mmCIF file of C-alpha atoms in Angstrom:
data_model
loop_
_atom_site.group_PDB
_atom_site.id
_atom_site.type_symbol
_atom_site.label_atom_id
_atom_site.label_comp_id
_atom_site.label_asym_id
_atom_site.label_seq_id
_atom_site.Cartn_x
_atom_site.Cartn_y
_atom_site.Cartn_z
ATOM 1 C CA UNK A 1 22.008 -28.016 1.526
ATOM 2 C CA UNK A 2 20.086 -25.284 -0.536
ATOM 3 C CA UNK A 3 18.350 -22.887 0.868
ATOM 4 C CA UNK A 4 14.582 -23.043 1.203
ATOM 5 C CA UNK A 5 12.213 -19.797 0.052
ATOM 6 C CA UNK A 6 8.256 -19.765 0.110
ATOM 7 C CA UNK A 7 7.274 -17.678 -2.987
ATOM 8 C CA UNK A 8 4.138 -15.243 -2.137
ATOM 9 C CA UNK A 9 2.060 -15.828 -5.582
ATOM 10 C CA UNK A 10 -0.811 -13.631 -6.147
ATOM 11 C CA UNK A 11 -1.497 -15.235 -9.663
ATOM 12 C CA UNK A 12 0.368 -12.305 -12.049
ATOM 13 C CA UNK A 13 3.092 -12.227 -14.038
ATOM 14 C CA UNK A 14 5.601 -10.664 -11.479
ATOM 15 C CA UNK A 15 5.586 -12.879 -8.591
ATOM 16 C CA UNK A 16 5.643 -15.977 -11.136
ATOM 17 C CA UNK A 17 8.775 -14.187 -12.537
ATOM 18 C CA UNK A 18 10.152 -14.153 -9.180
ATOM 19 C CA UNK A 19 9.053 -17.407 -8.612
ATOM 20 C CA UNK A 20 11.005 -18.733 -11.869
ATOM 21 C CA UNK A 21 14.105 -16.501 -11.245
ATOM 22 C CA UNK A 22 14.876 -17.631 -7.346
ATOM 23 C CA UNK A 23 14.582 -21.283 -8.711
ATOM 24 C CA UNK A 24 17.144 -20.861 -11.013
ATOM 25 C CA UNK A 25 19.431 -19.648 -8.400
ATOM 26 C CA UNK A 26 19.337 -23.285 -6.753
ATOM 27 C CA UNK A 27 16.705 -22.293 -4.094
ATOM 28 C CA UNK A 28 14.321 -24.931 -2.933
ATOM 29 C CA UNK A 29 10.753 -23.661 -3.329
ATOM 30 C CA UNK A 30 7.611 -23.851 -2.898
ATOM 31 C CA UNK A 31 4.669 -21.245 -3.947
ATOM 32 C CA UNK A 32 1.870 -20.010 -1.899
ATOM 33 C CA UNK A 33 -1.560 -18.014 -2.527
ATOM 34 C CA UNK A 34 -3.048 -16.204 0.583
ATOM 35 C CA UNK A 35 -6.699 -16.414 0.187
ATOM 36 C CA UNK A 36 -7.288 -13.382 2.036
ATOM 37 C CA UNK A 37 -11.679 -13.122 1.977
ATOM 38 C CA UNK A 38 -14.444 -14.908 0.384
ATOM 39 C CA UNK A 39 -15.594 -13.051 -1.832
ATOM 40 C CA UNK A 40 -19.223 -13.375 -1.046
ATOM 41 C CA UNK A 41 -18.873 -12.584 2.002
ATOM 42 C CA UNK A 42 -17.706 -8.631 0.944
ATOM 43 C CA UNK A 43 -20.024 -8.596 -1.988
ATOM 44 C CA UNK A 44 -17.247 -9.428 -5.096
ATOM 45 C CA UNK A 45 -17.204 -10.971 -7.916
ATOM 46 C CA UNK A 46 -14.859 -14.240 -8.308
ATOM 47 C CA UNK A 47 -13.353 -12.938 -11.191
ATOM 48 C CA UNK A 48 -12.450 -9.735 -10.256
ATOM 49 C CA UNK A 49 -10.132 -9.768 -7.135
ATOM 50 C CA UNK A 50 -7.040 -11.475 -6.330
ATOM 51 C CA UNK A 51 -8.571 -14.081 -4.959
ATOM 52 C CA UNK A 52 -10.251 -15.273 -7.727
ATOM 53 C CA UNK A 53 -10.296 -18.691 -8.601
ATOM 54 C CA UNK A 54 -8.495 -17.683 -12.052
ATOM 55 C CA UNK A 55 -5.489 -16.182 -10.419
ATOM 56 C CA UNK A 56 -5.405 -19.298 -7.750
ATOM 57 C CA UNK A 57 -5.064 -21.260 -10.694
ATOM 58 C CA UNK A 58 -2.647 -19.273 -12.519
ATOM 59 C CA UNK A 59 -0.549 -18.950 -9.726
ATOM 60 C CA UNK A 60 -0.952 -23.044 -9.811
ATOM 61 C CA UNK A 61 -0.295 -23.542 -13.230
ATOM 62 C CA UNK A 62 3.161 -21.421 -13.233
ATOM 63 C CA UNK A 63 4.279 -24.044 -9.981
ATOM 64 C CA UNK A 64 3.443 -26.676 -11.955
ATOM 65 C CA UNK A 65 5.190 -25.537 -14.584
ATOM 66 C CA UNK A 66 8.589 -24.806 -12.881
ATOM 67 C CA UNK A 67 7.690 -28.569 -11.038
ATOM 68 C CA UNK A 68 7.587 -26.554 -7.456
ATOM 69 C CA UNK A 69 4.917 -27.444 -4.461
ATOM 70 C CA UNK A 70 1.912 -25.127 -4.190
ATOM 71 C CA UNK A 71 -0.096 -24.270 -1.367
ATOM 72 C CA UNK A 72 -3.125 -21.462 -0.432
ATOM 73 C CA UNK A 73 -2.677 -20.341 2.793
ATOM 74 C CA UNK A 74 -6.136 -19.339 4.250
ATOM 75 C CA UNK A 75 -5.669 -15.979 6.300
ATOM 76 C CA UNK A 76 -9.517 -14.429 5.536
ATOM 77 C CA UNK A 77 -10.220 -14.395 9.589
ATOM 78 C CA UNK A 78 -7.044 -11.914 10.071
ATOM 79 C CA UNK A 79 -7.321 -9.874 6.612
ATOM 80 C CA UNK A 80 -11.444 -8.879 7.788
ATOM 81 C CA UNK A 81 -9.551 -7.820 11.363
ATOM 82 C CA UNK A 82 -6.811 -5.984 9.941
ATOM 83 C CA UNK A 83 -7.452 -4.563 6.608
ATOM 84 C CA UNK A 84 -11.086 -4.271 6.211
ATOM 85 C CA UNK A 85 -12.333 -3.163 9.456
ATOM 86 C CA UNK A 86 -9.502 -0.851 9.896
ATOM 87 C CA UNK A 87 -10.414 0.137 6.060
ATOM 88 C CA UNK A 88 -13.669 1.230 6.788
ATOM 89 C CA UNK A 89 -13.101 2.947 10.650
ATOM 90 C CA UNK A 90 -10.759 5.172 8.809
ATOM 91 C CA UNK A 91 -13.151 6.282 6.333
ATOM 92 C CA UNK A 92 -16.056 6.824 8.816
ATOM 93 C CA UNK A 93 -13.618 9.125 10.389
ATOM 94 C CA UNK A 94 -12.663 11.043 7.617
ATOM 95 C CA UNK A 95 -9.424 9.734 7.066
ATOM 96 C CA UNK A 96 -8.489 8.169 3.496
ATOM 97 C CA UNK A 97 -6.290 5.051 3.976
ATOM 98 C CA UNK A 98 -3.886 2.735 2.057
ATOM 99 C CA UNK A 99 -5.284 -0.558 2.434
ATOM 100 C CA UNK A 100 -2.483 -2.104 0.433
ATOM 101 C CA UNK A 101 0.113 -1.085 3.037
ATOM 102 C CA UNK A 102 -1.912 -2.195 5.830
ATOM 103 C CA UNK A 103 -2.537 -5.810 4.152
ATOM 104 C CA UNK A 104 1.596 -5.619 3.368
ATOM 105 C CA UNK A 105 2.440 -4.607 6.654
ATOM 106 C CA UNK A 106 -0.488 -7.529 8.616
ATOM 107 C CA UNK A 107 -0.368 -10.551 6.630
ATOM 108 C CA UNK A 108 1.421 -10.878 3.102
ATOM 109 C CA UNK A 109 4.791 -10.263 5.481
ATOM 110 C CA UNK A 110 4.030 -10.212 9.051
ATOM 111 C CA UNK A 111 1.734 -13.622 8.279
ATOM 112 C CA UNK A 112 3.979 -14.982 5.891
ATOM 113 C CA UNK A 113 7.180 -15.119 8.016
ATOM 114 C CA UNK A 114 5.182 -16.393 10.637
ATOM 115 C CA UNK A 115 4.086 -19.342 8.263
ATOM 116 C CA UNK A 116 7.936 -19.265 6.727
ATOM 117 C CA UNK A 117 9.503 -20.294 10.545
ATOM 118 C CA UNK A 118 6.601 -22.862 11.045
ATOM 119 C CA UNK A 119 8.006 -24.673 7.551
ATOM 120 C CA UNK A 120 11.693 -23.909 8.606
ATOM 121 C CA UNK A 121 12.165 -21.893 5.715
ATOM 122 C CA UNK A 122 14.825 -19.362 5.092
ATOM 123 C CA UNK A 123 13.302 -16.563 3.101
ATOM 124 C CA UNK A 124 10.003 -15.194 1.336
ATOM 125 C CA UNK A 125 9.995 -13.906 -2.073
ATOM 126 C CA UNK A 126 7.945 -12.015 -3.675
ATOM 127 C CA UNK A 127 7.417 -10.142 -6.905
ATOM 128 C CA UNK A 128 7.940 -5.948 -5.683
ATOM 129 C CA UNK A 129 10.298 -3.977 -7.245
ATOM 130 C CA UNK A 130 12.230 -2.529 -5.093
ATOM 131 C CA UNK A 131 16.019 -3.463 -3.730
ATOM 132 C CA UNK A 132 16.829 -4.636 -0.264
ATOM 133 C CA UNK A 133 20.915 -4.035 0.409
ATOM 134 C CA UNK A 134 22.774 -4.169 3.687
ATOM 135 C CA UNK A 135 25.036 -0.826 4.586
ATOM 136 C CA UNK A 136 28.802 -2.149 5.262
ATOM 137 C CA UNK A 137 29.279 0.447 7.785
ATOM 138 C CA UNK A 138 25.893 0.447 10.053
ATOM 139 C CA UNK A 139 24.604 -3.443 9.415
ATOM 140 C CA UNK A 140 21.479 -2.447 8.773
ATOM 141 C CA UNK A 141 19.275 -3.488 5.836
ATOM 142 C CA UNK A 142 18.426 -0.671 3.641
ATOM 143 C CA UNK A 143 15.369 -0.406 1.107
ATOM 144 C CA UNK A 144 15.827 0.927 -1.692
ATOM 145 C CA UNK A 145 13.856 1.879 -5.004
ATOM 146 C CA UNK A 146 13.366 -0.328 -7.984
ATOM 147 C CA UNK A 147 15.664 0.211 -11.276
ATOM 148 C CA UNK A 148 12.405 0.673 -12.950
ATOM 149 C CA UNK A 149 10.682 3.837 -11.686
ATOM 150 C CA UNK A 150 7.521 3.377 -13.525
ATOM 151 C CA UNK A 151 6.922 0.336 -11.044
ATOM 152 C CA UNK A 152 8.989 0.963 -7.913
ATOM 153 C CA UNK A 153 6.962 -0.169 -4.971
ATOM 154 C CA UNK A 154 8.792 1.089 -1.763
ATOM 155 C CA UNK A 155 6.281 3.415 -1.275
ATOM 156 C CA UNK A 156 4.076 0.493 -0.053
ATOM 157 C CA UNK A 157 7.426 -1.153 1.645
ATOM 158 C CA UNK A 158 8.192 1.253 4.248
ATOM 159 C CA UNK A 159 6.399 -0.663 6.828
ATOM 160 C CA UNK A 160 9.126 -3.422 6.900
ATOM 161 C CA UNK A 161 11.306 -4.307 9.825
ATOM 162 C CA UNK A 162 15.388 -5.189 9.826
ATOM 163 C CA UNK A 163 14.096 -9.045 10.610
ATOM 164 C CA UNK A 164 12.269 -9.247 7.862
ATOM 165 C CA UNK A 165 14.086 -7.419 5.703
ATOM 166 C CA UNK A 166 16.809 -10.113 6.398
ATOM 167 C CA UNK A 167 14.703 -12.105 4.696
ATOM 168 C CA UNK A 168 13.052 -11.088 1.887
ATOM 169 C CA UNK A 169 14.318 -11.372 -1.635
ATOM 170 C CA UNK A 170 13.133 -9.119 -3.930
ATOM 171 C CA UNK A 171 13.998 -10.768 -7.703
ATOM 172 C CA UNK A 172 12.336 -8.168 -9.548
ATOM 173 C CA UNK A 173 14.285 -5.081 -8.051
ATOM 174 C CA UNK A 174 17.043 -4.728 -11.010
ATOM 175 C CA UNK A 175 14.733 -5.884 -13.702
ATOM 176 C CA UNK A 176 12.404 -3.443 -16.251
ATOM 177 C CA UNK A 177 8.723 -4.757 -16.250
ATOM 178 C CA UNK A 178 9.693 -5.208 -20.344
ATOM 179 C CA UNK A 179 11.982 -7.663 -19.483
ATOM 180 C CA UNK A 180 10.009 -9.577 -16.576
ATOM 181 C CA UNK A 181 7.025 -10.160 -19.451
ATOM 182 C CA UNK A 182 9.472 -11.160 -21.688
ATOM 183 C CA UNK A 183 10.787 -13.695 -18.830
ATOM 184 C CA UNK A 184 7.577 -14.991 -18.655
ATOM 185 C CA UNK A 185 6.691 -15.308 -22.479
ATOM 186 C CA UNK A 186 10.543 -17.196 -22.634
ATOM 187 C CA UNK A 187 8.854 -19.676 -20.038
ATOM 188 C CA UNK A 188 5.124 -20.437 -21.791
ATOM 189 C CA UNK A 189 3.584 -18.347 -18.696
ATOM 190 C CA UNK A 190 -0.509 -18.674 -18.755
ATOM 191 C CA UNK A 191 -0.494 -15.166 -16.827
ATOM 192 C CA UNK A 192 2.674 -13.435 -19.837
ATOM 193 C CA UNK A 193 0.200 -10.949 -20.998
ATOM 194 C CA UNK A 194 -2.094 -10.766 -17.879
ATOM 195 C CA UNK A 195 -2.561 -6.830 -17.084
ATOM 196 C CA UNK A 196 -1.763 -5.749 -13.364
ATOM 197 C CA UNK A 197 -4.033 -5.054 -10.789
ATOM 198 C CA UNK A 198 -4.960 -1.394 -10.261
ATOM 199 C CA UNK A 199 -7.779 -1.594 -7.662
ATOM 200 C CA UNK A 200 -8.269 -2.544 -3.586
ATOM 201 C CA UNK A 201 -8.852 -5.909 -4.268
ATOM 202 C CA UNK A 202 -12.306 -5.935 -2.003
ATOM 203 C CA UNK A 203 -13.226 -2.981 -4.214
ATOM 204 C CA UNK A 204 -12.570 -3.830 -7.699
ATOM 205 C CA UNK A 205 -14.848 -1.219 -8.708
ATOM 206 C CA UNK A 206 -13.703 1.117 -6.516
ATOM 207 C CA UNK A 207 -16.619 2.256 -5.211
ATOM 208 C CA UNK A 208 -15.948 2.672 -1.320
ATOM 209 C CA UNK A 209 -18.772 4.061 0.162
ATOM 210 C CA UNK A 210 -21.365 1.516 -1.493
ATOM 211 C CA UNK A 211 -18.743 -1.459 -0.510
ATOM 212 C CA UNK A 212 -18.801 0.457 3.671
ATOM 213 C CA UNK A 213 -22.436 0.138 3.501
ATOM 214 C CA UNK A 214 -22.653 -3.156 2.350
ATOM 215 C CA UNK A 215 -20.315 -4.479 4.645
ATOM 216 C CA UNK A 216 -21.624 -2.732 7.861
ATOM 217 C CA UNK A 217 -24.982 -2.653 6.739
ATOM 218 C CA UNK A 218 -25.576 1.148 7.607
ATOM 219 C CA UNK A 219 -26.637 3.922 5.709
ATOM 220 C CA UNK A 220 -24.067 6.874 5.969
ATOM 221 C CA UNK A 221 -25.940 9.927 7.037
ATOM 222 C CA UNK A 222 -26.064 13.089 4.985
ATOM 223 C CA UNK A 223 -24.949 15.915 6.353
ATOM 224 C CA UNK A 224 -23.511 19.822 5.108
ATOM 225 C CA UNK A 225 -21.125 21.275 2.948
ATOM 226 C CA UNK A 226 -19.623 24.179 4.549
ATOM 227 C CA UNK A 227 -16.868 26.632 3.658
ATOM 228 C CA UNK A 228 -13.840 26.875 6.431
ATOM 229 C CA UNK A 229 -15.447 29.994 8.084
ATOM 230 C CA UNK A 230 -19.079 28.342 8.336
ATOM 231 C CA UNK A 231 -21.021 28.877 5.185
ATOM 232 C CA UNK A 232 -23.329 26.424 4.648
ATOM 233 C CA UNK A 233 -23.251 25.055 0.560
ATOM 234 C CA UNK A 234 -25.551 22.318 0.423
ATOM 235 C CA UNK A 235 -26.243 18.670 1.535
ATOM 236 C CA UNK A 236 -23.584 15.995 1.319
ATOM 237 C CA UNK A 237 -24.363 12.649 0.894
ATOM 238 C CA UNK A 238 -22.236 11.429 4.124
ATOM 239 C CA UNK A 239 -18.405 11.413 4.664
ATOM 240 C CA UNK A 240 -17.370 7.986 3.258
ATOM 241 C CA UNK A 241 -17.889 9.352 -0.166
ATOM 242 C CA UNK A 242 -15.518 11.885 -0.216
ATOM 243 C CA UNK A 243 -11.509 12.705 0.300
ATOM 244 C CA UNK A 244 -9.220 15.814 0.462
ATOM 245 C CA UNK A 245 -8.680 17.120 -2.854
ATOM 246 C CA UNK A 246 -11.811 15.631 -4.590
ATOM 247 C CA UNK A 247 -13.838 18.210 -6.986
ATOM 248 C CA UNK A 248 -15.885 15.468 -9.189
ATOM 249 C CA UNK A 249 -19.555 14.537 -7.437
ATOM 250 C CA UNK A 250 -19.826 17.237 -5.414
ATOM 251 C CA UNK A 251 -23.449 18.556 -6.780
ATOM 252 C CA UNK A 252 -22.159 22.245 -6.313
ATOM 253 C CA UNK A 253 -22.596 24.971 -7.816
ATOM 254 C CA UNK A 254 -20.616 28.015 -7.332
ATOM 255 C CA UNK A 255 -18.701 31.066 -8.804
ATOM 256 C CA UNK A 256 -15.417 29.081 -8.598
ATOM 257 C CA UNK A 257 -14.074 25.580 -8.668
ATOM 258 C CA UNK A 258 -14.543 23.714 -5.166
ATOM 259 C CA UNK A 259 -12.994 21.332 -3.967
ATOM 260 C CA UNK A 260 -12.899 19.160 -0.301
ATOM 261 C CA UNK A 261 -10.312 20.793 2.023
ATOM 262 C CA UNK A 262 -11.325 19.046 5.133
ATOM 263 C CA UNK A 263 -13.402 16.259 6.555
ATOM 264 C CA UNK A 264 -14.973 16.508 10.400
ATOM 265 C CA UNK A 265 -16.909 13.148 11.333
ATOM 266 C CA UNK A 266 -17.669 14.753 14.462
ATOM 267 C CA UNK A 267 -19.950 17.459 12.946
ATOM 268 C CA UNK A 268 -20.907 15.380 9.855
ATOM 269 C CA UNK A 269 -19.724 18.351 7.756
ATOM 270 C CA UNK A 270 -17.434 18.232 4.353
ATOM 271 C CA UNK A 271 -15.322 21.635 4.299
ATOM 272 C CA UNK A 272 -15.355 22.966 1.078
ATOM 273 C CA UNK A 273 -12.534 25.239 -0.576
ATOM 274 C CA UNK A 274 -10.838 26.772 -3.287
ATOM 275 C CA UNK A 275 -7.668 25.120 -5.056
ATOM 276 C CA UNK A 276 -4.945 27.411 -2.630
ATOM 277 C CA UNK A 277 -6.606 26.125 0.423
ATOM 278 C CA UNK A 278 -5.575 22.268 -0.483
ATOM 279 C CA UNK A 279 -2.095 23.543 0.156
ATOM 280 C CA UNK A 280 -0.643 22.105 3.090
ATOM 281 C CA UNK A 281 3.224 22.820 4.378
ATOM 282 C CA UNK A 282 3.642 20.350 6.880
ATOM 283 C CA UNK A 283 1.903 16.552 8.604
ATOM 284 C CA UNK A 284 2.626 14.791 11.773
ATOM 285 C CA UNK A 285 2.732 11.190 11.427
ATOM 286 C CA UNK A 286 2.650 8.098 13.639
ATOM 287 C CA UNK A 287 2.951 4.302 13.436
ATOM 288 C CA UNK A 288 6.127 5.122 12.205
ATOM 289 C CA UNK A 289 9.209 2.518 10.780
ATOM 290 C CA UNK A 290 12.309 3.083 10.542
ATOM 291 C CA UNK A 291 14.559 1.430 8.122
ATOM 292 C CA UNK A 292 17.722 3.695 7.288
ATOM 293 C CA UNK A 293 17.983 5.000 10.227
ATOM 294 C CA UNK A 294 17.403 4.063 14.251
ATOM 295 C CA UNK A 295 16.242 7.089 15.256
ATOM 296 C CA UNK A 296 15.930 10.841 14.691
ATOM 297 C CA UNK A 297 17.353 12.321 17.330
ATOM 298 C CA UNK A 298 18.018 15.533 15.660
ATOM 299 C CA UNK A 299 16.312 17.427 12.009
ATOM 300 C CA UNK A 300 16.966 15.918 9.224
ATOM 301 C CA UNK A 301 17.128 17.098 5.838
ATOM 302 C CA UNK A 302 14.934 14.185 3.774
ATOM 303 C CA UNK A 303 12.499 14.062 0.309
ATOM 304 C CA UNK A 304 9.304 12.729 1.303
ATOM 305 C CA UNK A 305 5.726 11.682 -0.503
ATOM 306 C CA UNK A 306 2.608 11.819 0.981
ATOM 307 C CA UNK A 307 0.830 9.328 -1.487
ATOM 308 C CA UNK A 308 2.030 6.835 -4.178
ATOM 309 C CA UNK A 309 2.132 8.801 -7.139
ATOM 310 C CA UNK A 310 3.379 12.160 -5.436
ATOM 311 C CA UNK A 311 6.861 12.801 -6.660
ATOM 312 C CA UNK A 312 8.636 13.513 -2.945
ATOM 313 C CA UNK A 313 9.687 16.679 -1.884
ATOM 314 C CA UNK A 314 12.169 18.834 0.085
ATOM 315 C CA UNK A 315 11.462 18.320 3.615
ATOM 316 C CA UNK A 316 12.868 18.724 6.865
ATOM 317 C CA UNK A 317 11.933 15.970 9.777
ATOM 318 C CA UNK A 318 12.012 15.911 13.445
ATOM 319 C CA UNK A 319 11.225 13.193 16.050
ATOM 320 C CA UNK A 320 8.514 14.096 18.450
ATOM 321 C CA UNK A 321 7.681 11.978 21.545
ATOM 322 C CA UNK A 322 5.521 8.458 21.953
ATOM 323 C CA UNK A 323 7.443 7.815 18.279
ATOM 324 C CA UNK A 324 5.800 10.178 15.955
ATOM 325 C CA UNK A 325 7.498 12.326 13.689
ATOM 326 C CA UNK A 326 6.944 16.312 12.339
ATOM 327 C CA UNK A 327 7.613 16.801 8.316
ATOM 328 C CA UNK A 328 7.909 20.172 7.310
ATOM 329 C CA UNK A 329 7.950 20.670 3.842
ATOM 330 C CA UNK A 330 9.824 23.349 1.970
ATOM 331 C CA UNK A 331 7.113 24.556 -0.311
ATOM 332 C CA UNK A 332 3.518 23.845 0.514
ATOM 333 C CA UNK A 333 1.921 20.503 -1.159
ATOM 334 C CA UNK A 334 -1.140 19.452 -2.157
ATOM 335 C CA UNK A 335 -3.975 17.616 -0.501
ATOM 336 C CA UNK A 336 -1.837 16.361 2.039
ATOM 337 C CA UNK A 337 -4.697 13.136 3.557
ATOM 338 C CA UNK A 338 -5.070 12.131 7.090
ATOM 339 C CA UNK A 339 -4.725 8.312 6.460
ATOM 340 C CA UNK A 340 -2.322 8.320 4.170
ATOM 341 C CA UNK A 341 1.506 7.076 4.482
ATOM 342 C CA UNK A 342 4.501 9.519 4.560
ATOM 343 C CA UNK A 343 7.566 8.269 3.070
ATOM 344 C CA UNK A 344 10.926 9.574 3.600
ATOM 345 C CA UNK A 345 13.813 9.122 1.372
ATOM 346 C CA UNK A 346 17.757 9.930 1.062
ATOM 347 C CA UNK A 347 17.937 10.041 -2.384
ATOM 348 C CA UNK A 348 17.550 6.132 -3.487
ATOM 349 C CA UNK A 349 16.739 4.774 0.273
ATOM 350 C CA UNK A 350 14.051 4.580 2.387
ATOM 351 C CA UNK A 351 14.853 6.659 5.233
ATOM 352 C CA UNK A 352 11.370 5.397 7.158
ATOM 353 C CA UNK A 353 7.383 6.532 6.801
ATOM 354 C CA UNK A 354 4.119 6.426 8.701
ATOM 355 C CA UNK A 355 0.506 6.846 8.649
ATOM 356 C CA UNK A 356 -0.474 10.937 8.675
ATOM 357 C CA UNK A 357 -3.114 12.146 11.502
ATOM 358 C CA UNK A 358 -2.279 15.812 11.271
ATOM 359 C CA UNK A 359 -2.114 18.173 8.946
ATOM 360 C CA UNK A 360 -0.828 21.738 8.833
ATOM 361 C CA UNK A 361 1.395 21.691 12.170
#
């Protein structure tokens, strides 16, 4: 009997790629949207998430053209619960978060294996490049980065556990984008040339602080710019519109560049600095995963990235108690963001990562 995989299909090229490639291997599929909000209800327009009726029907049209089932799965009451409303707590207390990891980590896997053992299915696919492999020696399942660099997504995989990395299939993981397009081109694809998302899909237009206060209906208060040792430089226009590192919007003038060094909800005040005092040399982090490893009992000598398109870095890390872990890095980095995921790697592989709540310890 073949086995049976549900295909996750957001509507693009990739996961229709996927889609096409684990058919050919003799799976039995079927493909599956998650409409994940309506998009009146967050204030978006139909055609500009991934929700949109276009990619819904794109996703439909590439099933019907490889003759598979197709199915939306309607998880909008979790996605407001765990994505959006943790989306907008972390901004109103000055973190800066990764809504794409949380959605990864809450539905399109944690949801979708829970819908793939209802079906008794054997596997989800999707269409992230990266490469799932199991070590010989340990048993465990190891995540690895994509042949294609430009596009590897374990960054925004680190979150996943050994059960469901023993089953997950990632297609894509060995292939160049160039050649996935030209997969789909082969194959009369409607979505061949369609360009890939770039933007939180509730915020197409990235705008965050207009999309908090439509969505909680409050006005965030102003409040001051200040330097680190209590100079005040002017009135901010309230903390969801900024983040560590940000220089553009800030309406001040001054005998050198400024830029936001830190964020304190419970003064209302944006910390203002010069470019040296972004420079951060270590983060603790919790929520963590583990995926190479069981535990860190002992330091370990890793590379880690503390956002997507950091290149990762010489770092030493140590477990701490109630699961959290201390990176020390060997030079100083850049706007190092409370909210943001840590990932560590041993060259290739995911060692593990988590979400960052302290900076310079």
């Amino acid at each position: 009997m073949n086995k049976k995989a549900i295909i996750a299909m957001s509507g693009g090229v990739d996961s229709s790629v996927a889609a096409y490639l684990i058919k050919k291997q003799g799976y039995e599929c079927i493909g599956a949207t998650m409409k994940l909000f309506s998009n009146d209800d967050v204030n978006v327009s139909r055609e500009k998430s991934c929700c949109s009726l276009s990619d819904v029907e794109d996703a439909r049209s590439v099933c019907l053209r490889l003759d598979i089932p197709y199915y939306v799965f309607n998880f909008s009451d979790k996605f407001n619960e765990c994505v959006i409303d943790k989306f907008v707590n972390a901004y109103l207390s000055g973190a800066t978060p990764n809504p794409c990891i949380e959605c990864n980590r809450s539905l399109k896997f944690d949801k979708m294996f829970l819908r793939m053992k209802e079906l008794g299915y054997d596997c989800v696919v999707t269409g992230h490049y990266a490469v799932i492999e199991q070590d010989e020696n340990t048993g465990r399942y190891l995540l690895k980065k994509a042949r294609d660099l430009t596009k590897d997504q374990s960054y925004v995989l680190y979150m996943l556990t050994q059960e469901q990395l023993s089953s997950i299939i990632f297609p894509l993981g060995k292939l160049l984008k160039s050649e996935a397009r030209e997969i789909a081109l082969q194959n009369g694809f409607v979505n061949a040339s369609k360009k890939d998302s770039q933007d939180i899909c509730f915020v197409p237009d990235g705008d965050y602080s207009a999309f908090i206060e439509k969505y909680t209906g409050r006005k965030d208060k102003c409040g001051s710019f200040v330097s680190s040792d209590g100079h005040i430089f002017g009135e901010h226009k309230g903390i969801s519109h900024y983040t560590i590192g940000q220089r553009k919007g800030l309406g001040i003038s001054y005998s050198c560049p400024l830029y936001v060094t830190d964020i304190r909800p419970s003064t209302n005040e944006v910390v203002l600095g010069t470019e040296e005092e972004l420079y951060s040399s270590s983060l603790i982090a919790e929520n963590v995963n583990l995926i190479s490893v069981g535990k860190i009992s002992s330091p370990m000598r890793i590379k880690a990235k503390v956002r997507y398109r950091h290149t990762e870095q010489p770092a030493v890390v140590t477990g701490l108690e109630n699961g959290r872990i201390h990176i020390k890095f060997d030079q100083p980095q850049r706007a190092i963001t409370k909210g943001q995921a840590v990932v560590m790697y041993d060259g290739d592989t995911v060692v593990g990562g988590g979400t960052i709540c302290e900076v310079n310890v």
